[in-house]
Amino acid sequence: FDLVVLEIWTEGLDGFKILQLMKINPELRDIPVIVLSARSTPADLDKAMGLGAKDYLVKMVTSPVKLSEKVKSILKS
């Protein structure tokens, strides 16, 4: 994958755990991750960024255009 868009609320495995597992796996750790979630607390944002997310976007306020711009920006870097 070139980039992963990850929801924190997932069925079964917690999205934070998925992010953590990606970042400790040598084959996956360099894949940039954008968290796109309905959860919007500062604690959620801090946790995701601390685990290695490149960005954190809140579903209720993020337009598809903004998400597309973030993806393009991260893939260019």
mmCIF file of C-alpha atoms in Angstrom:
data_model
loop_
_atom_site.group_PDB
_atom_site.id
_atom_site.type_symbol
_atom_site.label_atom_id
_atom_site.label_comp_id
_atom_site.label_asym_id
_atom_site.label_seq_id
_atom_site.Cartn_x
_atom_site.Cartn_y
_atom_site.Cartn_z
ATOM 1 C CA PHE A 1 0.000 0.000 0.000
ATOM 2 C CA ASP A 2 1.095 3.581 -0.616
ATOM 3 C CA LEU A 3 -1.117 4.970 2.167
ATOM 4 C CA VAL A 4 -3.729 3.752 4.653
ATOM 5 C CA VAL A 5 -6.848 5.641 5.755
ATOM 6 C CA LEU A 6 -7.790 4.142 9.113
ATOM 7 C CA GLU A 7 -10.904 4.383 11.270
ATOM 8 C CA ILE A 8 -10.316 4.109 15.015
ATOM 9 C CA TRP A 9 -13.634 2.397 15.654
ATOM 10 C CA THR A 10 -13.355 -0.943 13.907
ATOM 11 C CA GLU A 11 -15.174 -4.225 14.278
ATOM 12 C CA GLY A 12 -13.109 -6.600 16.393
ATOM 13 C CA LEU A 13 -9.644 -5.035 16.528
ATOM 14 C CA ASP A 14 -9.250 -1.480 17.846
ATOM 15 C CA GLY A 15 -7.954 0.983 15.225
ATOM 16 C CA PHE A 16 -5.278 2.228 17.625
ATOM 17 C CA LYS A 17 -4.040 -1.349 17.940
ATOM 18 C CA ILE A 18 -3.971 -1.716 14.146
ATOM 19 C CA LEU A 19 -1.888 1.456 13.901
ATOM 20 C CA GLN A 20 0.443 0.246 16.647
ATOM 21 C CA LEU A 21 0.895 -3.138 14.958
ATOM 22 C CA MET A 22 1.593 -1.478 11.606
ATOM 23 C CA LYS A 23 4.287 0.754 13.077
ATOM 24 C CA ILE A 24 6.172 -2.124 14.743
ATOM 25 C CA ASN A 25 6.061 -4.312 11.623
ATOM 26 C CA PRO A 26 9.172 -3.706 9.458
ATOM 27 C CA GLU A 27 7.167 -4.351 6.272
ATOM 28 C CA LEU A 28 4.392 -1.883 7.169
ATOM 29 C CA ARG A 29 5.922 0.800 9.387
ATOM 30 C CA ASP A 30 6.847 3.180 6.578
ATOM 31 C CA ILE A 31 3.343 3.239 5.103
ATOM 32 C CA PRO A 32 1.794 6.613 5.979
ATOM 33 C CA VAL A 33 -1.501 6.451 7.885
ATOM 34 C CA ILE A 34 -4.255 9.056 7.965
ATOM 35 C CA VAL A 35 -6.772 8.484 10.727
ATOM 36 C CA LEU A 36 -10.293 9.440 9.618
ATOM 37 C CA SER A 37 -12.633 9.026 12.555
ATOM 38 C CA ALA A 38 -15.851 10.243 14.122
ATOM 39 C CA ARG A 39 -13.935 10.415 17.413
ATOM 40 C CA SER A 40 -12.675 13.935 17.925
ATOM 41 C CA THR A 41 -11.240 14.212 21.419
ATOM 42 C CA PRO A 42 -7.769 15.678 21.900
ATOM 43 C CA ALA A 43 -6.789 12.430 23.635
ATOM 44 C CA ASP A 44 -7.683 10.395 20.521
ATOM 45 C CA LEU A 45 -5.735 12.768 18.285
ATOM 46 C CA ASP A 46 -2.705 12.707 20.599
ATOM 47 C CA LYS A 47 -2.784 8.914 20.831
ATOM 48 C CA ALA A 48 -2.995 8.441 17.052
ATOM 49 C CA MET A 49 -0.206 10.920 16.357
ATOM 50 C CA GLY A 50 1.899 9.391 19.125
ATOM 51 C CA LEU A 51 1.506 5.982 17.500
ATOM 52 C CA GLY A 52 2.779 7.342 14.195
ATOM 53 C CA ALA A 53 -0.214 8.603 12.206
ATOM 54 C CA LYS A 54 0.673 11.268 9.624
ATOM 55 C CA ASP A 55 -2.615 13.117 10.133
ATOM 56 C CA TYR A 56 -5.927 12.894 11.985
ATOM 57 C CA LEU A 57 -9.144 14.051 10.355
ATOM 58 C CA VAL A 58 -12.615 14.149 11.890
ATOM 59 C CA LYS A 59 -15.357 12.724 9.669
ATOM 60 C CA MET A 60 -18.002 15.270 10.611
ATOM 61 C CA VAL A 61 -15.863 18.222 9.483
ATOM 62 C CA THR A 62 -13.696 16.714 6.746
ATOM 63 C CA SER A 63 -14.887 16.966 3.185
ATOM 64 C CA PRO A 64 -13.879 14.449 0.531
ATOM 65 C CA VAL A 65 -11.898 17.247 -1.110
ATOM 66 C CA LYS A 66 -9.888 17.890 2.067
ATOM 67 C CA LEU A 67 -9.181 14.172 2.453
ATOM 68 C CA SER A 68 -8.048 13.985 -1.165
ATOM 69 C CA GLU A 69 -5.750 16.978 -0.653
ATOM 70 C CA LYS A 70 -4.204 15.373 2.461
ATOM 71 C CA VAL A 71 -3.634 12.088 0.627
ATOM 72 C CA LYS A 72 -1.969 13.846 -2.313
ATOM 73 C CA SER A 73 0.203 15.917 0.016
ATOM 74 C CA ILE A 74 1.404 12.905 1.991
ATOM 75 C CA LEU A 75 2.083 10.843 -1.123
ATOM 76 C CA LYS A 76 4.197 13.668 -2.585
ATOM 77 C CA SER A 77 6.455 13.809 0.485
#
